Amino acid sequence: MIYHVTSNTDWQNALQQGFYEHRSLTAEGFIHASKKEQVKGVLDRYYKNQADLLLLHIDETKLTAVLKYELVPSVSEEFPHIHGALNLDAVVATTTI
C-alpha cells in the first residue's frame, strides 16, 4: 500500500474525470506518493495548516501507470512515484486528514 495526499476538491474532480492527475505529473513527470511511515513527514513538510485534505490509500498492484521508488536527496529516502495518471480502481480507500 502506498499513499498520496490531495485536496477533496481535486479528488472530486478525479471522480468525475475517471482518473486522477496531480499537477506534479506535468511539472515533474510523476505523482508523488509515500510509504505509510513517510506520510507524517510529508504532511509536516508540505501541508501544514491546510484544510480539505484527503489521504488516498493506493494498492500499488492495481496501478496501470509505472511505479518507481526513487531517492529524494533532500530527505535521503526513497519515495514511490507514479509515472502516469492514477487509475481510480487502484484507490482502495480515502481518509480525511
Short mmCIF file of C-alpha atoms in Angstrom, two decimals:
data_model
loop_
_atom_site.label_atom_id
_atom_site.label_comp_id
_atom_site.label_asym_id
_atom_site.label_seq_id
_atom_site.Cartn_x
_atom_site.Cartn_y
_atom_site.Cartn_z
CA MET A 1 0.00 0.00 0.00
CA ILE A 2 1.19 3.50 -0.85
CA TYR A 3 -0.41 6.84 -0.05
CA HIS A 4 -0.99 10.21 -1.69
CA VAL A 5 -2.20 13.47 -0.13
CA THR A 6 -4.65 15.52 -2.17
CA SER A 7 -7.43 18.02 -1.71
CA ASN A 8 -11.02 16.88 -1.52
CA THR A 9 -11.73 19.18 -4.49
CA ASP A 10 -9.06 17.53 -6.65
CA TRP A 11 -10.34 14.08 -5.68
CA GLN A 12 -13.93 15.01 -6.56
CA ASN A 13 -12.69 16.25 -9.95
CA ALA A 14 -10.90 12.94 -10.48
CA LEU A 15 -14.07 11.00 -9.72
CA GLN A 16 -15.84 12.98 -12.45
CA GLN A 17 -12.96 12.57 -14.95
CA GLY A 18 -12.46 8.88 -14.29
CA PHE A 19 -8.75 9.23 -13.40
CA TYR A 20 -6.51 11.33 -11.13
CA GLU A 21 -3.67 13.57 -12.26
CA HIS A 22 -1.78 15.84 -9.89
CA ARG A 23 -0.09 18.97 -11.25
CA SER A 24 3.27 17.35 -10.40
CA LEU A 25 2.67 14.87 -13.23
CA THR A 26 3.02 17.70 -15.75
CA ALA A 27 5.70 19.60 -13.83
CA GLU A 28 7.90 16.68 -12.73
CA GLY A 29 6.70 13.68 -14.72
CA PHE A 30 5.18 11.76 -11.80
CA ILE A 31 2.68 11.87 -8.95
CA HIS A 32 4.28 11.91 -5.50
CA ALA A 33 3.32 9.12 -3.13
CA SER A 34 4.56 7.85 0.21
CA LYS A 35 5.01 4.69 2.18
CA LYS A 36 2.92 4.57 5.36
CA GLU A 37 5.82 5.57 7.59
CA GLN A 38 6.57 8.61 5.36
CA VAL A 39 3.08 10.17 5.41
CA LYS A 40 3.52 12.15 8.65
CA GLY A 41 6.76 13.73 7.43
CA VAL A 42 5.15 14.70 4.12
CA LEU A 43 2.20 16.28 5.93
CA ASP A 44 4.53 18.18 8.27
CA ARG A 45 6.77 19.43 5.44
CA TYR A 46 4.26 20.32 2.74
CA TYR A 47 0.71 20.50 4.09
CA LYS A 48 0.89 22.28 7.44
CA ASN A 49 -2.24 24.33 8.19
CA GLN A 50 -4.01 23.20 5.01
CA ALA A 51 -7.63 22.12 5.20
CA ASP A 52 -9.80 19.97 2.94
CA LEU A 53 -7.19 17.22 2.61
CA LEU A 54 -7.63 13.53 1.87
CA LEU A 55 -5.21 10.65 2.08
CA LEU A 56 -5.60 8.25 -0.83
CA HIS A 57 -4.80 4.61 0.01
CA ILE A 58 -3.41 3.11 -3.19
CA ASP A 59 -2.96 -0.59 -3.90
CA GLU A 60 0.19 -0.49 -5.99
CA THR A 61 -0.59 -3.89 -7.52
CA LYS A 62 -3.62 -2.31 -9.23
CA LEU A 63 -1.75 0.63 -10.77
CA THR A 64 -1.78 0.84 -14.55
CA ALA A 65 0.98 3.50 -14.55
CA VAL A 66 4.62 2.71 -13.83
CA LEU A 67 5.59 2.89 -10.15
CA LYS A 68 9.22 3.68 -9.31
CA TYR A 69 10.87 4.08 -5.92
CA GLU A 70 13.25 6.99 -6.33
CA LEU A 71 15.68 8.70 -4.00
CA VAL A 72 14.66 12.14 -2.78
CA PRO A 73 18.01 13.72 -1.84
CA SER A 74 16.56 16.41 0.44
CA VAL A 75 15.38 13.74 2.90
CA SER A 76 17.72 10.88 1.88
CA GLU A 77 14.82 8.47 1.39
CA GLU A 78 13.27 6.60 -1.50
CA PHE A 79 9.67 7.56 -2.22
CA PRO A 80 7.16 5.89 -4.54
CA HIS A 81 6.50 7.93 -7.68
CA ILE A 82 3.60 7.15 -10.02
CA HIS A 83 4.71 7.87 -13.60
CA GLY A 84 1.33 8.44 -15.21
CA ALA A 85 -2.30 9.07 -14.36
CA LEU A 86 -3.67 7.28 -11.32
CA ASN A 87 -6.45 4.85 -12.24
CA LEU A 88 -9.27 5.18 -9.72
CA ASP A 89 -9.68 1.47 -9.09
CA ALA A 90 -6.20 1.43 -7.53
CA VAL A 91 -7.50 3.74 -4.77
CA VAL A 92 -8.96 1.32 -2.25
CA ALA A 93 -9.79 3.85 0.49
CA THR A 94 -9.66 7.53 1.36
CA THR A 95 -9.17 9.10 4.77
CA THR A 96 -9.99 12.68 5.70
CA ILE A 97 -6.94 14.37 7.21
#
